[in-house]
Amino acid sequence: MDIEKLNRIAIQMGQAPRGILAADESTSTIGKRFASINLSNVEDHRRAYREMLFRTPGFGKYISGVILYDETIRQKAADGTSMVDLIRSEGALPGIKVDMGTKPLPGADGEVITEGLDGLGARLAEYANLGAAFTKWRAVINIGKGMPSQYALKANAEALARYAALAQAAGLVPIVEPEVIMDGDHDIDTCFDVTEAALKALYDSLWDHRVVLEGTVLKPNMVVSGTENPRQAGIDEVAAKTLKVLKRRVPAAVPSVVFLSGGQSDQDATAHLSAMNAAGPLPWHLSFSYGRALQASAIKTWAGKPENVAAGQKAFAHRAHMNGLAALGKWTANDERSAA
Ligand code: 5MM
């Protein structure tokens, strides 16, 4: 295993002012995004949408890598150029989501386990041949009555660790994503406790599976109030509590920590990240791996119409730029107006 190479890539992925674009929506998830603009979920539309993103002029200034879905890593743009080459031409790295989604966890009502370990070694070898430099696996942790159970935390951490070990053996950097879901009426301190337990279980399992942390990237949730809780924590509280749990539970050997946005508004996701970086120095590169918070405005502006491609690209480039400033800890609300 070439750990130095994995380490170089893991640093590059989270080094300011760049972060990751998560464009790995499964076919059913991209269908939900298209439904919001009344667009049918057919391969041609998925290609056109992602081609618009990957042809955005200069996106590589703020995007170090793009997480793709299986269909996209094999797909060609309208002129026959592969999507992988479009991404590489901007100096960004292609990555691939390798989990197969979640299924109910037997014996644990309301909890889920991520599947996809069977045959993973062979799939990883194929993705490496297709040009992937890194991979992603997402575990879903729900907060609710009696949830999460220790059983669900442990089972998901074991799967994440087994995946990460296989990815490193295939020469690919694993992004490990234990997502504590925002939905619910819980308060921010419950989110803190659950995030801490999820990270503890994850790093225990990574140790057990002999994963070399220097060749990994963590993709965590931020510590936020449940979406239905009447008291919504402000920017500074979210930033302080998120940094507290990361400092407590994420070893300094991890090169990059890149957040998911999880349903936060575009601007909140940017403001939280900037506040955390402004509170540095930090032991890891701290950046973004946003799906919705990088794409929501672009998809709405594009609306599935060829004449809106340039405007959709401008919307995407703007969010990438804002999050690039946040990765440096230098974003202010004024930047939204002046750079828009
Ligand atoms: C882009 O969405 C990813 C894949 O979701 P599905 O497997 O459900 O289709 C998702 O894993 C994403 O990479 C992360 O959750 C981050 O995205 P957000 O929108 O939370 O920033």
PDB file of N, CA and C in Angstrom, residues 177-241:
ATOM      1  N   GLU A 177     -18.043   8.498   6.077  1.00  0.00           N
ATOM      2  CA  GLU A 177     -19.119   9.463   6.355  1.00  0.00           C
ATOM      3  C   GLU A 177     -20.153   8.869   7.319  1.00  0.00           C
ATOM      4  N   PRO A 178     -20.015   9.160   8.615  1.00  0.00           N
ATOM      5  CA  PRO A 178     -21.047   8.732   9.562  1.00  0.00           C
ATOM      6  C   PRO A 178     -22.013   9.903   9.754  1.00  0.00           C
ATOM      7  N   GLU A 179     -23.126   9.911   9.036  1.00  0.00           N
ATOM      8  CA  GLU A 179     -24.013  11.089   9.073  1.00  0.00           C
ATOM      9  C   GLU A 179     -25.074  10.954  10.152  1.00  0.00           C
ATOM     10  N   VAL A 180     -24.994  11.826  11.156  1.00  0.00           N
ATOM     11  CA  VAL A 180     -26.071  11.942  12.141  1.00  0.00           C
ATOM     12  C   VAL A 180     -27.106  12.875  11.527  1.00  0.00           C
ATOM     13  N   ILE A 181     -28.307  12.340  11.326  1.00  0.00           N
ATOM     14  CA  ILE A 181     -29.356  13.054  10.583  1.00  0.00           C
ATOM     15  C   ILE A 181     -29.939  14.190  11.426  1.00  0.00           C
ATOM     16  N   MET A 182     -30.215  15.320  10.761  1.00  0.00           N
ATOM     17  CA  MET A 182     -30.729  16.516  11.460  1.00  0.00           C
ATOM     18  C   MET A 182     -32.193  16.389  11.872  1.00  0.00           C
ATOM     19  N   ASP A 183     -32.964  15.539  11.181  1.00  0.00           N
ATOM     20  CA  ASP A 183     -34.413  15.475  11.417  1.00  0.00           C
ATOM     21  C   ASP A 183     -34.734  15.079  12.853  1.00  0.00           C
ATOM     22  N   GLY A 184     -35.726  15.767  13.443  1.00  0.00           N
ATOM     23  CA  GLY A 184     -36.158  15.411  14.797  1.00  0.00           C
ATOM     24  C   GLY A 184     -36.321  16.647  15.651  1.00  0.00           C
ATOM     25  N   ASP A 185     -36.856  16.433  16.871  1.00  0.00           N
ATOM     26  CA  ASP A 185     -37.077  17.589  17.753  1.00  0.00           C
ATOM     27  C   ASP A 185     -36.023  17.667  18.854  1.00  0.00           C
ATOM     28  N   HIS A 186     -34.944  16.918  18.696  1.00  0.00           N
ATOM     29  CA  HIS A 186     -33.883  16.902  19.717  1.00  0.00           C
ATOM     30  C   HIS A 186     -33.131  18.240  19.745  1.00  0.00           C
ATOM     31  N   ASP A 187     -32.460  18.484  20.894  1.00  0.00           N
ATOM     32  CA  ASP A 187     -31.700  19.731  20.984  1.00  0.00           C
ATOM     33  C   ASP A 187     -30.260  19.516  20.503  1.00  0.00           C
ATOM     34  N   ILE A 188     -29.528  20.622  20.443  1.00  0.00           N
ATOM     35  CA  ILE A 188     -28.171  20.555  19.875  1.00  0.00           C
ATOM     36  C   ILE A 188     -27.252  19.686  20.736  1.00  0.00           C
ATOM     37  N   ASP A 189     -27.496  19.650  22.054  1.00  0.00           N
ATOM     38  CA  ASP A 189     -26.607  18.851  22.909  1.00  0.00           C
ATOM     39  C   ASP A 189     -26.807  17.346  22.688  1.00  0.00           C
ATOM     40  N   THR A 190     -28.037  16.967  22.308  1.00  0.00           N
ATOM     41  CA  THR A 190     -28.254  15.560  21.949  1.00  0.00           C
ATOM     42  C   THR A 190     -27.485  15.244  20.663  1.00  0.00           C
ATOM     43  N   CYS A 191     -27.521  16.172  19.715  1.00  0.00           N
ATOM     44  CA  CYS A 191     -26.746  15.964  18.478  1.00  0.00           C
ATOM     45  C   CYS A 191     -25.257  15.842  18.810  1.00  0.00           C
ATOM     46  N   PHE A 192     -24.787  16.660  19.750  1.00  0.00           N
ATOM     47  CA  PHE A 192     -23.381  16.586  20.175  1.00  0.00           C
ATOM     48  C   PHE A 192     -23.065  15.181  20.703  1.00  0.00           C
ATOM     49  N   ASP A 193     -23.913  14.700  21.640  1.00  0.00           N
ATOM     50  CA  ASP A 193     -23.637  13.398  22.277  1.00  0.00           C
ATOM     51  C   ASP A 193     -23.657  12.257  21.255  1.00  0.00           C
ATOM     52  N   VAL A 194     -24.631  12.297  20.347  1.00  0.00           N
ATOM     53  CA  VAL A 194     -24.736  11.225  19.354  1.00  0.00           C
ATOM     54  C   VAL A 194     -23.558  11.296  18.374  1.00  0.00           C
ATOM     55  N   THR A 195     -23.185  12.507  17.980  1.00  0.00           N
ATOM     56  CA  THR A 195     -22.039  12.654  17.071  1.00  0.00           C
ATOM     57  C   THR A 195     -20.772  12.138  17.747  1.00  0.00           C
ATOM     58  N   GLU A 196     -20.631  12.448  19.040  1.00  0.00           N
ATOM     59  CA  GLU A 196     -19.448  11.959  19.760  1.00  0.00           C
ATOM     60  C   GLU A 196     -19.432  10.425  19.794  1.00  0.00           C
ATOM     61  N   ALA A 197     -20.588   9.834  20.082  1.00  0.00           N
ATOM     62  CA  ALA A 197     -20.646   8.357  20.155  1.00  0.00           C
ATOM     63  C   ALA A 197     -20.363   7.741  18.780  1.00  0.00           C
ATOM     64  N   ALA A 198     -20.888   8.372  17.724  1.00  0.00           N
ATOM     65  CA  ALA A 198     -20.667   7.839  16.364  1.00  0.00           C
ATOM     66  C   ALA A 198     -19.189   7.928  15.983  1.00  0.00           C
ATOM     67  N   LEU A 199     -18.539   9.045  16.337  1.00  0.00           N
ATOM     68  CA  LEU A 199     -17.120   9.194  15.990  1.00  0.00           C
ATOM     69  C   LEU A 199     -16.250   8.250  16.821  1.00  0.00           C
ATOM     70  N   LYS A 200     -16.637   8.066  18.084  1.00  0.00           N
ATOM     71  CA  LYS A 200     -15.861   7.127  18.910  1.00  0.00           C
ATOM     72  C   LYS A 200     -15.948   5.714  18.321  1.00  0.00           C
ATOM     73  N   ALA A 201     -17.169   5.297  17.979  1.00  0.00           N
ATOM     74  CA  ALA A 201     -17.347   3.952  17.407  1.00  0.00           C
ATOM     75  C   ALA A 201     -16.561   3.834  16.099  1.00  0.00           C
ATOM     76  N   LEU A 202     -16.606   4.894  15.285  1.00  0.00           N
ATOM     77  CA  LEU A 202     -15.902   4.855  13.996  1.00  0.00           C
ATOM     78  C   LEU A 202     -14.396   4.687  14.191  1.00  0.00           C
ATOM     79  N   TYR A 203     -13.791   5.536  15.040  1.00  0.00           N
ATOM     80  CA  TYR A 203     -12.324   5.457  15.156  1.00  0.00           C
ATOM     81  C   TYR A 203     -11.868   4.196  15.900  1.00  0.00           C
ATOM     82  N   ASP A 204     -12.710   3.662  16.766  1.00  0.00           N
ATOM     83  CA  ASP A 204     -12.395   2.350  17.360  1.00  0.00           C
ATOM     84  C   ASP A 204     -12.352   1.279  16.260  1.00  0.00           C
ATOM     85  N   SER A 205     -13.355   1.284  15.399  1.00  0.00           N
ATOM     86  CA  SER A 205     -13.418   0.259  14.344  1.00  0.00           C
ATOM     87  C   SER A 205     -12.310   0.437  13.309  1.00  0.00           C
ATOM     88  N   LEU A 206     -11.987   1.689  12.971  1.00  0.00           N
ATOM     89  CA  LEU A 206     -10.895   1.907  12.004  1.00  0.00           C
ATOM     90  C   LEU A 206      -9.586   1.338  12.564  1.00  0.00           C
ATOM     91  N   TRP A 207      -9.383   1.510  13.864  1.00  0.00           N
ATOM     92  CA  TRP A 207      -8.197   0.926  14.508  1.00  0.00           C
ATOM     93  C   TRP A 207      -8.234  -0.598  14.396  1.00  0.00           C
ATOM     94  N   ASP A 208      -9.383  -1.191  14.749  1.00  0.00           N
ATOM     95  CA  ASP A 208      -9.502  -2.655  14.704  1.00  0.00           C
ATOM     96  C   ASP A 208      -9.210  -3.197  13.308  1.00  0.00           C
ATOM     97  N   HIS A 209      -9.605  -2.443  12.285  1.00  0.00           N
ATOM     98  CA  HIS A 209      -9.445  -2.925  10.901  1.00  0.00           C
ATOM     99  C   HIS A 209      -8.123  -2.472  10.267  1.00  0.00           C
ATOM    100  N   ARG A 210      -7.248  -1.899  11.081  1.00  0.00           N
ATOM    101  CA  ARG A 210      -5.886  -1.531  10.643  1.00  0.00           C
ATOM    102  C   ARG A 210      -5.885  -0.515   9.512  1.00  0.00           C
ATOM    103  N   VAL A 211      -6.834   0.385   9.568  1.00  0.00           N
ATOM    104  CA  VAL A 211      -6.893   1.450   8.566  1.00  0.00           C
ATOM    105  C   VAL A 211      -5.875   2.519   8.956  1.00  0.00           C
ATOM    106  N   VAL A 212      -5.095   2.991   7.968  1.00  0.00           N
ATOM    107  CA  VAL A 212      -4.070   3.999   8.250  1.00  0.00           C
ATOM    108  C   VAL A 212      -4.718   5.380   8.128  1.00  0.00           C
ATOM    109  N   LEU A 213      -4.843   6.060   9.262  1.00  0.00           N
ATOM    110  CA  LEU A 213      -5.624   7.306   9.291  1.00  0.00           C
ATOM    111  C   LEU A 213      -5.061   8.381   8.372  1.00  0.00           C
ATOM    112  N   GLU A 214      -3.751   8.379   8.171  1.00  0.00           N
ATOM    113  CA  GLU A 214      -3.123   9.400   7.310  1.00  0.00           C
ATOM    114  C   GLU A 214      -3.625   9.311   5.871  1.00  0.00           C
ATOM    115  N   GLY A 215      -4.210   8.192   5.517  1.00  0.00           N
ATOM    116  CA  GLY A 215      -4.737   8.003   4.148  1.00  0.00           C
ATOM    117  C   GLY A 215      -6.248   7.955   4.131  1.00  0.00           C
ATOM    118  N   THR A 216      -6.900   8.701   5.027  1.00  0.00           N
ATOM    119  CA  THR A 216      -8.371   8.736   5.066  1.00  0.00           C
ATOM    120  C   THR A 216      -8.847  10.186   5.087  1.00  0.00           C
ATOM    121  N   VAL A 217     -10.127  10.364   4.802  1.00  0.00           N
ATOM    122  CA  VAL A 217     -10.789  11.673   4.949  1.00  0.00           C
ATOM    123  C   VAL A 217     -12.089  11.422   5.709  1.00  0.00           C
ATOM    124  N   LEU A 218     -12.381  12.280   6.691  1.00  0.00           N
ATOM    125  CA  LEU A 218     -13.644  12.175   7.440  1.00  0.00           C
ATOM    126  C   LEU A 218     -14.669  13.142   6.862  1.00  0.00           C
ATOM    127  N   LYS A 219     -15.892  12.640   6.664  1.00  0.00           N
ATOM    128  CA  LYS A 219     -16.998  13.512   6.220  1.00  0.00           C
ATOM    129  C   LYS A 219     -18.097  13.469   7.284  1.00  0.00           C
ATOM    130  N   PRO A 220     -18.043  14.381   8.255  1.00  0.00           N
ATOM    131  CA  PRO A 220     -19.015  14.350   9.349  1.00  0.00           C
ATOM    132  C   PRO A 220     -20.156  15.342   9.130  1.00  0.00           C
ATOM    133  N   ASN A 221     -21.194  15.179   9.954  1.00  0.00           N
ATOM    134  CA  ASN A 221     -22.216  16.218  10.079  1.00  0.00           C
ATOM    135  C   ASN A 221     -21.686  17.293  11.010  1.00  0.00           C
ATOM    136  N   MET A 222     -22.296  18.479  10.958  1.00  0.00           N
ATOM    137  CA  MET A 222     -22.018  19.486  11.992  1.00  0.00           C
ATOM    138  C   MET A 222     -22.952  19.211  13.169  1.00  0.00           C
ATOM    139  N   VAL A 223     -22.614  19.765  14.319  1.00  0.00           N
ATOM    140  CA  VAL A 223     -23.466  19.620  15.506  1.00  0.00           C
ATOM    141  C   VAL A 223     -24.499  20.747  15.472  1.00  0.00           C
ATOM    142  N   VAL A 224     -25.739  20.368  15.192  1.00  0.00           N
ATOM    143  CA  VAL A 224     -26.813  21.360  15.003  1.00  0.00           C
ATOM    144  C   VAL A 224     -28.055  20.946  15.809  1.00  0.00           C
ATOM    145  N   SER A 225     -28.991  21.871  15.957  1.00  0.00           N
ATOM    146  CA  SER A 225     -30.286  21.554  16.597  1.00  0.00           C
ATOM    147  C   SER A 225     -31.099  20.697  15.644  1.00  0.00           C
ATOM    148  N   GLY A 226     -31.928  19.776  16.185  1.00  0.00           N
ATOM    149  CA  GLY A 226     -32.856  19.023  15.352  1.00  0.00           C
ATOM    150  C   GLY A 226     -33.766  19.983  14.597  1.00  0.00           C
ATOM    151  N   THR A 227     -34.160  19.620  13.385  1.00  0.00           N
ATOM    152  CA  THR A 227     -34.923  20.557  12.540  1.00  0.00           C
ATOM    153  C   THR A 227     -36.242  20.981  13.188  1.00  0.00           C
ATOM    154  N   GLU A 228     -36.824  20.115  14.056  1.00  0.00           N
ATOM    155  CA  GLU A 228     -38.114  20.455  14.677  1.00  0.00           C
ATOM    156  C   GLU A 228     -37.954  21.042  16.074  1.00  0.00           C
ATOM    157  N   ASN A 229     -36.725  21.258  16.528  1.00  0.00           N
ATOM    158  CA  ASN A 229     -36.545  21.822  17.871  1.00  0.00           C
ATOM    159  C   ASN A 229     -36.836  23.325  17.845  1.00  0.00           C
ATOM    160  N   PRO A 230     -37.624  23.810  18.835  1.00  0.00           N
ATOM    161  CA  PRO A 230     -37.968  25.233  18.818  1.00  0.00           C
ATOM    162  C   PRO A 230     -36.765  26.160  18.994  1.00  0.00           C
ATOM    163  N   ARG A 231     -35.709  25.657  19.663  1.00  0.00           N
ATOM    164  CA  ARG A 231     -34.527  26.521  19.805  1.00  0.00           C
ATOM    165  C   ARG A 231     -33.463  26.122  18.784  1.00  0.00           C
ATOM    166  N   GLN A 232     -33.286  26.957  17.796  1.00  0.00           N
ATOM    167  CA  GLN A 232     -32.287  26.684  16.775  1.00  0.00           C
ATOM    168  C   GLN A 232     -30.987  27.398  17.145  1.00  0.00           C
ATOM    169  N   ALA A 233     -29.924  26.631  17.332  1.00  0.00           N
ATOM    170  CA  ALA A 233     -28.633  27.227  17.716  1.00  0.00           C
ATOM    171  C   ALA A 233     -28.123  28.137  16.603  1.00  0.00           C
ATOM    172  N   GLY A 234     -27.458  29.220  17.007  1.00  0.00           N
ATOM    173  CA  GLY A 234     -26.897  30.162  16.034  1.00  0.00           C
ATOM    174  C   GLY A 234     -25.548  29.698  15.492  1.00  0.00           C
ATOM    175  N   ILE A 235     -25.015  30.502  14.603  1.00  0.00           N
ATOM    176  CA  ILE A 235     -23.767  30.145  13.900  1.00  0.00           C
ATOM    177  C   ILE A 235     -22.616  29.855  14.873  1.00  0.00           C
ATOM    178  N   ASP A 236     -22.422  30.740  15.849  1.00  0.00           N
ATOM    179  CA  ASP A 236     -21.262  30.586  16.736  1.00  0.00           C
ATOM    180  C   ASP A 236     -21.381  29.334  17.610  1.00  0.00           C
ATOM    181  N   GLU A 237     -22.605  29.032  18.053  1.00  0.00           N
ATOM    182  CA  GLU A 237     -22.795  27.843  18.896  1.00  0.00           C
ATOM    183  C   GLU A 237     -22.549  26.567  18.089  1.00  0.00           C
ATOM    184  N   VAL A 238     -23.076  26.535  16.870  1.00  0.00           N
ATOM    185  CA  VAL A 238     -22.859  25.362  16.011  1.00  0.00           C
ATOM    186  C   VAL A 238     -21.358  25.179  15.768  1.00  0.00           C
ATOM    187  N   ALA A 239     -20.685  26.272  15.446  1.00  0.00           N
ATOM    188  CA  ALA A 239     -19.245  26.181  15.156  1.00  0.00           C
ATOM    189  C   ALA A 239     -18.483  25.699  16.395  1.00  0.00           C
ATOM    190  N   ALA A 240     -18.790  26.275  17.563  1.00  0.00           N
ATOM    191  CA  ALA A 240     -18.050  25.919  18.781  1.00  0.00           C
ATOM    192  C   ALA A 240     -18.288  24.450  19.162  1.00  0.00           C
ATOM    193  N   LYS A 241     -19.551  23.999  19.091  1.00  0.00           N
ATOM    194  CA  LYS A 241     -19.849  22.621  19.510  1.00  0.00           C
ATOM    195  C   LYS A 241     -19.319  21.604  18.496  1.00  0.00           C
TER     196      LYS A 241
END
